[in-house]
PDB file of C-alpha atoms in Angstrom:
ATOM      1  CA  MET V 197      68.401  34.453 -21.811  1.00  0.00           C
ATOM      2  CA  LYS V 198      64.997  34.023 -23.439  1.00  0.00           C
ATOM      3  CA  ALA V 199      61.995  34.617 -21.248  1.00  0.00           C
ATOM      4  CA  SER V 200      60.001  31.495 -20.500  1.00  0.00           C
ATOM      5  CA  PRO V 201      56.839  31.253 -22.621  1.00  0.00           C
ATOM      6  CA  PRO V 202      53.526  31.548 -20.824  1.00  0.00           C
ATOM      7  CA  LYS V 203      52.098  28.267 -19.545  1.00  0.00           C
ATOM      8  CA  PRO V 204      48.331  28.439 -19.940  1.00  0.00           C
ATOM      9  CA  TRP V 205      48.054  24.686 -19.418  1.00  0.00           C
ATOM     10  CA  SER V 206      48.967  25.102 -15.757  1.00  0.00           C
ATOM     11  CA  VAL V 207      45.614  26.839 -15.159  1.00  0.00           C
ATOM     12  CA  SER V 208      43.618  24.123 -13.428  1.00  0.00           C
ATOM     13  CA  LEU V 209      40.212  25.299 -14.707  1.00  0.00           C
ATOM     14  CA  GLU V 210      41.294  24.879 -18.317  1.00  0.00           C
ATOM     15  CA  VAL V 211      42.575  21.390 -17.611  1.00  0.00           C
ATOM     16  CA  VAL V 212      39.439  20.364 -15.754  1.00  0.00           C
ATOM     17  CA  LEU V 213      37.193  21.644 -18.553  1.00  0.00           C
ATOM     18  CA  GLY V 214      39.283  19.740 -21.071  1.00  0.00           C
ATOM     19  CA  ASN V 215      38.856  16.556 -19.077  1.00  0.00           C
ATOM     20  CA  GLN V 216      35.106  17.120 -18.807  1.00  0.00           C
ATOM     21  CA  ARG V 217      34.862  17.504 -22.585  1.00  0.00           C
ATOM     22  CA  HIS V 218      36.797  14.285 -23.066  1.00  0.00           C
ATOM     23  CA  LEU V 219      34.566  12.353 -20.674  1.00  0.00           C
ATOM     24  CA  GLN V 220      31.434  13.739 -22.326  1.00  0.00           C
ATOM     25  CA  ASN V 221      32.743  12.707 -25.722  1.00  0.00           C
ATOM     26  CA  SER V 222      33.629   9.302 -24.323  1.00  0.00           C
ATOM     27  CA  ARG V 223      30.110   8.764 -23.034  1.00  0.00           C
ATOM     28  CA  ALA V 224      28.665   9.865 -26.375  1.00  0.00           C
ATOM     29  CA  SER V 225      30.787   7.267 -28.162  1.00  0.00           C
ATOM     30  CA  ALA V 226      29.969   4.441 -25.743  1.00  0.00           C
ATOM     31  CA  GLY V 227      28.514   2.435 -28.609  1.00  0.00           C
ATOM     32  CA  VAL V 228      31.944   2.415 -30.245  1.00  0.00           C
ATOM     33  CA  MET V 229      34.126   1.912 -27.191  1.00  0.00           C
ATOM     34  CA  GLY V 230      31.752  -0.181 -25.102  1.00  0.00           C
ATOM     35  CA  THR V 231      32.424  -3.501 -26.815  1.00  0.00           C
ATOM     36  CA  ARG V 232      34.183  -5.176 -23.894  1.00  0.00           C
ATOM     37  CA  ALA V 233      31.190  -6.270 -21.821  1.00  0.00           C
ATOM     38  CA  ALA V 234      32.373  -9.885 -21.612  1.00  0.00           C
ATOM     39  CA  THR V 235      35.631  -8.821 -19.931  1.00  0.00           C
ATOM     40  CA  GLY V 236      34.253  -6.210 -17.557  1.00  0.00           C
ATOM     41  CA  GLY V 237      35.219  -3.315 -19.815  1.00  0.00           C
ATOM     42  CA  TYR V 238      38.847  -4.277 -20.526  1.00  0.00           C
ATOM     43  CA  ASP V 239      40.912  -5.460 -23.466  1.00  0.00           C
ATOM     44  CA  PRO V 240      44.577  -4.931 -24.503  1.00  0.00           C
ATOM     45  CA  SER V 241      43.735  -1.752 -26.448  1.00  0.00           C
ATOM     46  CA  GLY V 242      41.997   0.055 -23.588  1.00  0.00           C
ATOM     47  CA  ILE V 243      39.280   0.305 -20.966  1.00  0.00           C
ATOM     48  CA  ASP V 244      35.628   1.347 -21.207  1.00  0.00           C
ATOM     49  CA  LEU V 245      34.653   4.528 -19.373  1.00  0.00           C
ATOM     50  CA  GLU V 246      32.700   2.956 -16.507  1.00  0.00           C
ATOM     51  CA  ALA V 247      35.450   0.421 -15.800  1.00  0.00           C
ATOM     52  CA  TRP V 248      38.096   3.159 -16.042  1.00  0.00           C
ATOM     53  CA  GLU V 249      36.296   5.421 -13.557  1.00  0.00           C
ATOM     54  CA  SER V 250      36.082   2.488 -11.128  1.00  0.00           C
ATOM     55  CA  LEU V 251      39.786   1.759 -11.673  1.00  0.00           C
ATOM     56  CA  GLU V 252      40.726   5.383 -10.971  1.00  0.00           C
ATOM     57  CA  ALA V 253      38.824   5.266  -7.673  1.00  0.00           C
ATOM     58  CA  GLN V 254      40.712   2.102  -6.746  1.00  0.00           C
ATOM     59  CA  LEU V 255      44.036   3.705  -7.645  1.00  0.00           C
ATOM     60  CA  GLU V 256      43.273   6.702  -5.425  1.00  0.00           C
ATOM     61  CA  ALA V 257      42.465   4.292  -2.595  1.00  0.00           C
ATOM     62  CA  THR V 258      45.997   2.844  -2.837  1.00  0.00           C
ATOM     63  CA  ILE V 259      47.678   6.141  -1.893  1.00  0.00           C
ATOM     64  CA  PRO V 260      48.183   5.431   1.852  1.00  0.00           C
ATOM     65  CA  ASN V 261      49.858   2.068   1.161  1.00  0.00           C
ATOM     66  CA  TYR V 262      51.095   2.566  -2.401  1.00  0.00           C
ATOM     67  CA  ASP V 263      54.848   2.315  -1.830  1.00  0.00           C
ATOM     68  CA  ARG V 264      54.685  -0.329   0.869  1.00  0.00           C
ATOM     69  CA  VAL V 265      52.589  -2.809  -1.121  1.00  0.00           C
ATOM     70  CA  ASN V 266      54.493  -2.166  -4.355  1.00  0.00           C
ATOM     71  CA  LYS V 267      57.775  -2.787  -2.584  1.00  0.00           C
ATOM     72  CA  TRP V 268      56.782  -6.251  -1.421  1.00  0.00           C
ATOM     73  CA  MET V 269      54.679  -7.338  -4.392  1.00  0.00           C
ATOM     74  CA  THR V 270      57.724  -6.707  -6.633  1.00  0.00           C
ATOM     75  CA  PHE V 271      60.154  -8.418  -4.227  1.00  0.00           C
ATOM     76  CA  ARG V 272      61.779  -5.032  -3.582  1.00  0.00           C
ATOM     77  CA  GLN V 273      62.570  -4.537  -7.281  1.00  0.00           C
ATOM     78  CA  ASP V 274      60.430  -1.413  -7.757  1.00  0.00           C
ATOM     79  CA  LYS V 275      63.255   1.022  -6.964  1.00  0.00           C
ATOM     80  CA  ARG V 276      65.611  -0.840  -9.282  1.00  0.00           C
ATOM     81  CA  TRP V 277      63.106  -0.604 -12.134  1.00  0.00           C
ATOM     82  CA  ARG V 278      62.567   3.105 -11.530  1.00  0.00           C
ATOM     83  CA  ARG V 279      66.316   3.687 -11.558  1.00  0.00           C
ATOM     84  CA  ASN V 280      66.602   1.750 -14.835  1.00  0.00           C
ATOM     85  CA  VAL V 281      64.080   4.112 -16.439  1.00  0.00           C
ATOM     86  CA  ARG V 282      65.373   7.277 -14.767  1.00  0.00           C
ATOM     87  CA  ASN V 283      68.922   6.675 -16.033  1.00  0.00           C
ATOM     88  CA  HIS V 284      67.789   7.344 -19.604  1.00  0.00           C
ATOM     89  CA  ALA V 285      67.512  11.083 -18.871  1.00  0.00           C
ATOM     90  CA  ALA V 286      70.450  13.496 -19.088  1.00  0.00           C
ATOM     91  CA  GLN V 287      70.957  16.543 -16.883  1.00  0.00           C
ATOM     92  CA  GLY V 288      68.907  19.581 -17.860  1.00  0.00           C
ATOM     93  CA  MET V 289      66.339  17.691 -19.934  1.00  0.00           C
ATOM     94  CA  LYS V 290      62.715  18.784 -19.986  1.00  0.00           C
ATOM     95  CA  VAL V 291      60.741  15.673 -19.026  1.00  0.00           C
ATOM     96  CA  LEU V 292      57.104  14.703 -18.571  1.00  0.00           C
ATOM     97  CA  GLU V 293      55.801  11.827 -16.477  1.00  0.00           C
ATOM     98  CA  VAL V 294      52.382  10.649 -17.657  1.00  0.00           C
ATOM     99  CA  GLY V 295      50.470   9.037 -14.804  1.00  0.00           C
ATOM    100  CA  CYS V 296      52.745  10.236 -12.010  1.00  0.00           C
ATOM    101  CA  GLY V 297      50.614   8.742  -9.237  1.00  0.00           C
ATOM    102  CA  PRO V 298      51.782   9.824  -5.770  1.00  0.00           C
ATOM    103  CA  GLY V 299      55.217  10.913  -7.026  1.00  0.00           C
ATOM    104  CA  SER V 300      57.255   7.795  -6.238  1.00  0.00           C
ATOM    105  CA  PHE V 301      59.254   8.155  -9.461  1.00  0.00           C
ATOM    106  CA  ALA V 302      59.292  11.919 -10.005  1.00  0.00           C
ATOM    107  CA  GLU V 303      60.704  12.751  -6.573  1.00  0.00           C
ATOM    108  CA  ASP V 304      64.072  11.290  -7.644  1.00  0.00           C
ATOM    109  CA  LEU V 305      64.315  13.082 -11.009  1.00  0.00           C
ATOM    110  CA  VAL V 306      67.383  15.158 -10.174  1.00  0.00           C
ATOM    111  CA  GLY V 307      68.614  18.044 -12.306  1.00  0.00           C
ATOM    112  CA  LEU V 308      65.651  17.906 -14.684  1.00  0.00           C
ATOM    113  CA  ASP V 309      62.812  20.259 -15.636  1.00  0.00           C
ATOM    114  CA  VAL V 310      59.884  18.084 -14.533  1.00  0.00           C
ATOM    115  CA  THR V 311      56.177  18.089 -15.366  1.00  0.00           C
ATOM    116  CA  CYS V 312      53.907  15.583 -13.612  1.00  0.00           C
ATOM    117  CA  LEU V 313      50.581  14.643 -15.221  1.00  0.00           C
ATOM    118  CA  ASP V 314      47.789  12.569 -13.693  1.00  0.00           C
ATOM    119  CA  PRO V 315      43.978  12.497 -14.005  1.00  0.00           C
ATOM    120  CA  SER V 316      43.532  12.253 -10.236  1.00  0.00           C
ATOM    121  CA  PRO V 317      43.615  15.466  -8.147  1.00  0.00           C
ATOM    122  CA  GLU V 318      44.274  13.329  -5.058  1.00  0.00           C
ATOM    123  CA  MET V 319      47.319  11.726  -6.674  1.00  0.00           C
ATOM    124  CA  LEU V 320      48.600  15.111  -7.861  1.00  0.00           C
ATOM    125  CA  ALA V 321      48.219  16.666  -4.414  1.00  0.00           C
ATOM    126  CA  THR V 322      50.250  13.835  -2.888  1.00  0.00           C
ATOM    127  CA  ALA V 323      52.836  14.039  -5.672  1.00  0.00           C
ATOM    128  CA  LYS V 324      53.215  17.811  -5.328  1.00  0.00           C
ATOM    129  CA  GLN V 325      53.938  17.592  -1.617  1.00  0.00           C
ATOM    130  CA  ARG V 326      56.380  14.752  -2.096  1.00  0.00           C
ATOM    131  CA  VAL V 327      58.160  15.850  -5.278  1.00  0.00           C
ATOM    132  CA  ASP V 328      58.465  19.547  -4.437  1.00  0.00           C
ATOM    133  CA  GLY V 329      59.637  18.656  -0.939  1.00  0.00           C
ATOM    134  CA  ALA V 330      62.493  16.617  -2.419  1.00  0.00           C
ATOM    135  CA  ARG V 331      63.292  19.285  -5.008  1.00  0.00           C
ATOM    136  CA  GLU V 332      63.376  22.041  -2.388  1.00  0.00           C
ATOM    137  CA  LYS V 333      65.923  20.070  -0.351  1.00  0.00           C
ATOM    138  CA  ARG V 334      68.100  19.838  -3.468  1.00  0.00           C
ATOM    139  CA  GLY V 335      67.720  23.553  -4.198  1.00  0.00           C
ATOM    140  CA  GLU V 336      65.659  22.923  -7.340  1.00  0.00           C
ATOM    141  CA  ALA V 337      62.613  24.775  -8.613  1.00  0.00           C
ATOM    142  CA  PRO V 338      59.200  23.163  -8.083  1.00  0.00           C
ATOM    143  CA  ALA V 339      57.860  20.808 -10.734  1.00  0.00           C
ATOM    144  CA  GLU V 340      54.830  21.597 -12.907  1.00  0.00           C
ATOM    145  CA  TYR V 341      51.586  19.681 -12.245  1.00  0.00           C
ATOM    146  CA  VAL V 342      48.851  19.003 -14.782  1.00  0.00           C
ATOM    147  CA  GLU V 343      45.522  17.324 -14.066  1.00  0.00           C
ATOM    148  CA  ALA V 344      44.651  15.553 -17.316  1.00  0.00           C
ATOM    149  CA  ILE V 345      44.175  12.216 -19.021  1.00  0.00           C
ATOM    150  CA  ALA V 346      46.840  10.711 -21.265  1.00  0.00           C
ATOM    151  CA  GLU V 347      44.482  10.726 -24.240  1.00  0.00           C
ATOM    152  CA  GLU V 348      44.142  14.543 -24.157  1.00  0.00           C
ATOM    153  CA  ILE V 349      47.367  16.080 -22.901  1.00  0.00           C
ATOM    154  CA  PRO V 350      46.835  19.877 -22.659  1.00  0.00           C
ATOM    155  CA  LEU V 351      50.459  20.693 -23.490  1.00  0.00           C
ATOM    156  CA  PRO V 352      52.108  22.108 -26.635  1.00  0.00           C
ATOM    157  CA  ASP V 353      53.550  20.045 -29.485  1.00  0.00           C
ATOM    158  CA  ASN V 354      57.287  19.279 -29.547  1.00  0.00           C
ATOM    159  CA  THR V 355      57.911  20.302 -25.930  1.00  0.00           C
ATOM    160  CA  TYR V 356      59.664  17.463 -24.086  1.00  0.00           C
ATOM    161  CA  ASP V 357      63.023  15.745 -24.471  1.00  0.00           C
ATOM    162  CA  MET V 358      61.694  12.651 -22.745  1.00  0.00           C
ATOM    163  CA  VAL V 359      58.384  11.226 -21.555  1.00  0.00           C
ATOM    164  CA  PHE V 360      58.166   8.599 -18.829  1.00  0.00           C
ATOM    165  CA  CYS V 361      55.327   6.229 -17.951  1.00  0.00           C
ATOM    166  CA  LEU V 362      55.834   4.154 -14.817  1.00  0.00           C
ATOM    167  CA  PHE V 363      53.091   1.544 -14.344  1.00  0.00           C
ATOM    168  CA  SER V 364      50.480   3.912 -15.739  1.00  0.00           C
ATOM    169  CA  PHE V 365      50.248   2.827 -19.392  1.00  0.00           C
ATOM    170  CA  ARG V 366      48.281  -0.238 -18.303  1.00  0.00           C
ATOM    171  CA  ASP V 367      45.562   2.096 -17.017  1.00  0.00           C
ATOM    172  CA  PHE V 368      45.134   4.265 -20.147  1.00  0.00           C
ATOM    173  CA  ARG V 369      41.550   4.288 -21.452  1.00  0.00           C
ATOM    174  CA  ASP V 370      42.736   4.275 -25.065  1.00  0.00           C
ATOM    175  CA  LYS V 371      46.345   3.160 -25.238  1.00  0.00           C
ATOM    176  CA  GLU V 372      47.005   4.035 -28.864  1.00  0.00           C
ATOM    177  CA  GLN V 373      45.523   7.517 -28.475  1.00  0.00           C
ATOM    178  CA  GLY V 374      47.616   8.005 -25.331  1.00  0.00           C
ATOM    179  CA  LEU V 375      50.738   7.056 -27.286  1.00  0.00           C
ATOM    180  CA  ARG V 376      49.770   9.496 -30.051  1.00  0.00           C
ATOM    181  CA  GLU V 377      49.512  12.302 -27.519  1.00  0.00           C
ATOM    182  CA  ILE V 378      52.885  11.398 -26.038  1.00  0.00           C
ATOM    183  CA  PHE V 379      54.370  11.351 -29.549  1.00  0.00           C
ATOM    184  CA  ARG V 380      52.890  14.805 -30.193  1.00  0.00           C
ATOM    185  CA  VAL V 381      54.371  16.485 -27.115  1.00  0.00           C
ATOM    186  CA  LEU V 382      57.823  14.949 -27.596  1.00  0.00           C
ATOM    187  CA  LYS V 383      60.415  17.017 -29.410  1.00  0.00           C
ATOM    188  CA  PRO V 384      61.743  15.526 -32.658  1.00  0.00           C
ATOM    189  CA  GLY V 385      64.414  13.090 -31.506  1.00  0.00           C
ATOM    190  CA  GLY V 386      62.779  12.830 -28.072  1.00  0.00           C
ATOM    191  CA  ARG V 387      62.243   9.476 -26.397  1.00  0.00           C
ATOM    192  CA  LEU V 388      59.471   7.650 -24.601  1.00  0.00           C
ATOM    193  CA  VAL V 389      60.529   5.224 -21.866  1.00  0.00           C
ATOM    194  CA  MET V 390      57.834   3.136 -20.200  1.00  0.00           C
ATOM    195  CA  CYS V 391      57.919   0.494 -17.497  1.00  0.00           C
ATOM    196  CA  ASP V 392      54.863  -1.629 -16.839  1.00  0.00           C
ATOM    197  CA  ALA V 393      53.709  -5.161 -16.125  1.00  0.00           C
ATOM    198  CA  GLY V 394      55.774  -7.895 -17.730  1.00  0.00           C
ATOM    199  CA  LYS V 395      53.964 -10.131 -20.209  1.00  0.00           C
ATOM    200  CA  ALA V 396      56.304 -11.651 -22.786  1.00  0.00           C
ATOM    201  CA  ASN V 397      53.596 -13.965 -24.116  1.00  0.00           C
ATOM    202  CA  ARG V 398      50.399 -15.668 -22.976  1.00  0.00           C
ATOM    203  CA  ILE V 399      52.214 -18.397 -21.044  1.00  0.00           C
ATOM    204  CA  HIS V 400      54.308 -15.857 -19.162  1.00  0.00           C
ATOM    205  CA  GLY V 401      51.148 -13.811 -18.653  1.00  0.00           C
ATOM    206  CA  PHE V 402      49.392 -16.797 -17.079  1.00  0.00           C
ATOM    207  CA  PHE V 403      51.995 -16.961 -14.315  1.00  0.00           C
ATOM    208  CA  GLY V 404      51.684 -13.202 -13.847  1.00  0.00           C
ATOM    209  CA  TYR V 405      47.926 -13.661 -13.572  1.00  0.00           C
ATOM    210  CA  LEU V 406      48.397 -16.276 -10.829  1.00  0.00           C
ATOM    211  CA  TRP V 407      50.711 -13.953  -8.905  1.00  0.00           C
ATOM    212  CA  MET V 408      48.457 -10.902  -9.232  1.00  0.00           C
ATOM    213  CA  ASN V 409      45.355 -12.849  -8.215  1.00  0.00           C
ATOM    214  CA  THR V 410      46.850 -14.865  -5.360  1.00  0.00           C
ATOM    215  CA  GLY V 411      50.190 -13.710  -3.940  1.00  0.00           C
ATOM    216  CA  VAL V 412      49.563  -9.990  -4.365  1.00  0.00           C
ATOM    217  CA  GLN V 413      46.086 -10.308  -2.873  1.00  0.00           C
ATOM    218  CA  VAL V 414      47.361 -12.056   0.255  1.00  0.00           C
ATOM    219  CA  MET V 415      50.240  -9.607   0.604  1.00  0.00           C
ATOM    220  CA  ALA V 416      48.009  -6.539   0.160  1.00  0.00           C
ATOM    221  CA  ARG V 417      45.537  -7.809   2.721  1.00  0.00           C
ATOM    222  CA  ILE V 418      48.303  -8.358   5.277  1.00  0.00           C
ATOM    223  CA  LEU V 419      49.969  -4.989   4.658  1.00  0.00           C
ATOM    224  CA  THR V 420      46.787  -2.912   4.515  1.00  0.00           C
ATOM    225  CA  ARG V 421      44.896  -4.941   7.126  1.00  0.00           C
ATOM    226  CA  GLU V 422      41.818  -4.536   4.965  1.00  0.00           C
ATOM    227  CA  ARG V 423      39.694  -7.350   3.574  1.00  0.00           C
ATOM    228  CA  ASN V 424      38.433  -5.192   0.684  1.00  0.00           C
ATOM    229  CA  HIS V 425      41.746  -3.582  -0.255  1.00  0.00           C
ATOM    230  CA  PRO V 426      41.984  -1.781  -3.647  1.00  0.00           C
ATOM    231  CA  TRP V 427      44.505  -4.243  -5.111  1.00  0.00           C
ATOM    232  CA  LYS V 428      41.604  -6.655  -5.623  1.00  0.00           C
ATOM    233  CA  GLY V 429      40.316  -4.583  -8.503  1.00  0.00           C
ATOM    234  CA  LEU V 430      43.724  -3.650  -9.899  1.00  0.00           C
ATOM    235  CA  ALA V 431      44.474  -7.285 -10.761  1.00  0.00           C
ATOM    236  CA  LYS V 432      41.906  -7.017 -13.560  1.00  0.00           C
ATOM    237  CA  SER V 433      43.976  -4.419 -15.400  1.00  0.00           C
ATOM    238  CA  TYR V 434      46.822  -6.952 -15.609  1.00  0.00           C
ATOM    239  CA  THR V 435      44.597  -9.840 -16.660  1.00  0.00           C
ATOM    240  CA  HIS V 436      43.513  -8.025 -19.820  1.00  0.00           C
ATOM    241  CA  TYR V 437      46.823  -6.273 -20.504  1.00  0.00           C
ATOM    242  CA  GLY V 438      48.520  -7.145 -23.815  1.00  0.00           C
ATOM    243  CA  THR V 439      51.864  -8.765 -24.536  1.00  0.00           C
ATOM    244  CA  ASN V 440      55.129  -6.935 -25.158  1.00  0.00           C
ATOM    245  CA  GLY V 441      54.851  -7.658 -28.880  1.00  0.00           C
ATOM    246  CA  TYR V 442      51.354  -6.184 -29.039  1.00  0.00           C
ATOM    247  CA  TYR V 443      52.533  -2.848 -27.644  1.00  0.00           C
ATOM    248  CA  ARG V 444      55.736  -2.753 -29.683  1.00  0.00           C
ATOM    249  CA  LYS V 445      53.586  -2.934 -32.821  1.00  0.00           C
ATOM    250  CA  MET V 446      51.304  -0.223 -31.435  1.00  0.00           C
ATOM    251  CA  MET V 447      54.250   2.113 -30.777  1.00  0.00           C
ATOM    252  CA  LYS V 448      55.536   1.605 -34.324  1.00  0.00           C
ATOM    253  CA  ARG V 449      52.062   2.246 -35.724  1.00  0.00           C
ATOM    254  CA  VAL V 450      51.959   5.585 -33.908  1.00  0.00           C
ATOM    255  CA  GLY V 451      55.268   6.593 -35.487  1.00  0.00           C
ATOM    256  CA  PHE V 452      57.981   5.718 -32.957  1.00  0.00           C
ATOM    257  CA  GLU V 453      61.309   4.434 -34.260  1.00  0.00           C
ATOM    258  CA  SER V 454      63.974   2.262 -32.607  1.00  0.00           C
ATOM    259  CA  VAL V 455      61.209   0.578 -30.620  1.00  0.00           C
ATOM    260  CA  ASP V 456      62.128  -2.117 -28.149  1.00  0.00           C
ATOM    261  CA  GLY V 457      60.365  -3.819 -25.280  1.00  0.00           C
ATOM    262  CA  ARG V 458      61.899  -6.409 -23.003  1.00  0.00           C
ATOM    263  CA  LEU V 459      61.438  -8.031 -19.629  1.00  0.00           C
ATOM    264  CA  LEU V 460      63.390  -6.606 -16.706  1.00  0.00           C
ATOM    265  CA  LEU V 461      65.218  -9.193 -14.651  1.00  0.00           C
ATOM    266  CA  PRO V 462      65.186 -10.771 -12.186  1.00  0.00           C
ATOM    267  CA  PHE V 463      61.770 -12.460 -12.185  1.00  0.00           C
ATOM    268  CA  GLY V 464      60.519 -10.824 -15.412  1.00  0.00           C
ATOM    269  CA  MET V 465      57.695  -9.131 -13.529  1.00  0.00           C
ATOM    270  CA  ALA V 466      58.061  -5.858 -15.433  1.00  0.00           C
ATOM    271  CA  SER V 467      58.764  -4.797 -19.013  1.00  0.00           C
ATOM    272  CA  ARG V 468      60.547  -1.713 -20.291  1.00  0.00           C
ATOM    273  CA  PHE V 469      59.556  -0.126 -23.605  1.00  0.00           C
ATOM    274  CA  ARG V 470      61.517   2.525 -25.488  1.00  0.00           C
ATOM    275  CA  GLY V 471      60.800   4.474 -28.640  1.00  0.00           C
ATOM    276  CA  THR V 472      62.155   7.584 -30.363  1.00  0.00           C
ATOM    277  CA  LYS V 473      60.255  10.277 -32.229  1.00  0.00           C
ATOM    278  CA  PRO V 474      61.980  10.734 -35.609  1.00  0.00           C
ATOM    279  CA  VAL V 475      64.036  13.906 -35.944  1.00  0.00           C
ATOM    280  CA  SER V 476      62.053  14.903 -39.034  1.00  0.00           C
ATOM    281  CA  SER V 477      58.555  13.812 -38.179  1.00  0.00           C
ATOM    282  CA  GLN V 478      54.959  14.875 -38.468  1.00  0.00           C
ATOM    283  CA  GLN V 479      52.264  13.734 -36.077  1.00  0.00           C
ATOM    284  CA  PRO V 480      50.600  10.711 -37.754  1.00  0.00           C
ATOM    285  CA  ARG V 481      46.869  11.067 -38.318  1.00  0.00           C
TER     286      ARG V 481
END
């Protein structure tokens, strides 16, 4: 058997320094990216730095109640959606989850070589405890954990058979750049499978907006027993999220083939996107 190649990207200092460089570059280009003042820093293509940093803090604040609120705000469909995405992977595949959060999805990736990536050290710490605990019970090796942003993934080209994004794509600072990085780290013939908020069109999105800004807010307040719960701020990321068609076009622009994106039933509250990196492909510039 071949010896495993060294994994310099698992050195946390290197990852942290890479993130610092990205944030410094982002601040330097604020004049280019900071054109979303009227919407609080959001539009379908991405999120301005200040708004993104605030969003990340809100996401970290969800950790204690993450699964409980998600369960009820999705009418108990969250596990079904995760299973739908998870079933795309075959035994033995090398997979990456971008935006793993607290590990709700990755803990059930059975028989796979798993890498979890997230920009939040708090999320990664929770995920590591949860995912490795589940893997140890199954007699599997621990997963790999990488602290990084989707727009600068510190991993080698052509590495993964499959990349997953579960309700994290909506929070990318620069969605097209994040997709380009995912495309880069996928092996030729590898697939991206994403699940995120459902928005077939603007009319469908309006009803999603009503739910996120009313029903979810009431539910989160009851379940967390906090008046200023973090789901208040997270509704904004849905409000300015694009339609399925918008992101299908973006995936094709990046270079993905066999792209599809459809609502997941019942309720149509989530959408699943799929795309394949061509077998003979070069990273588009």
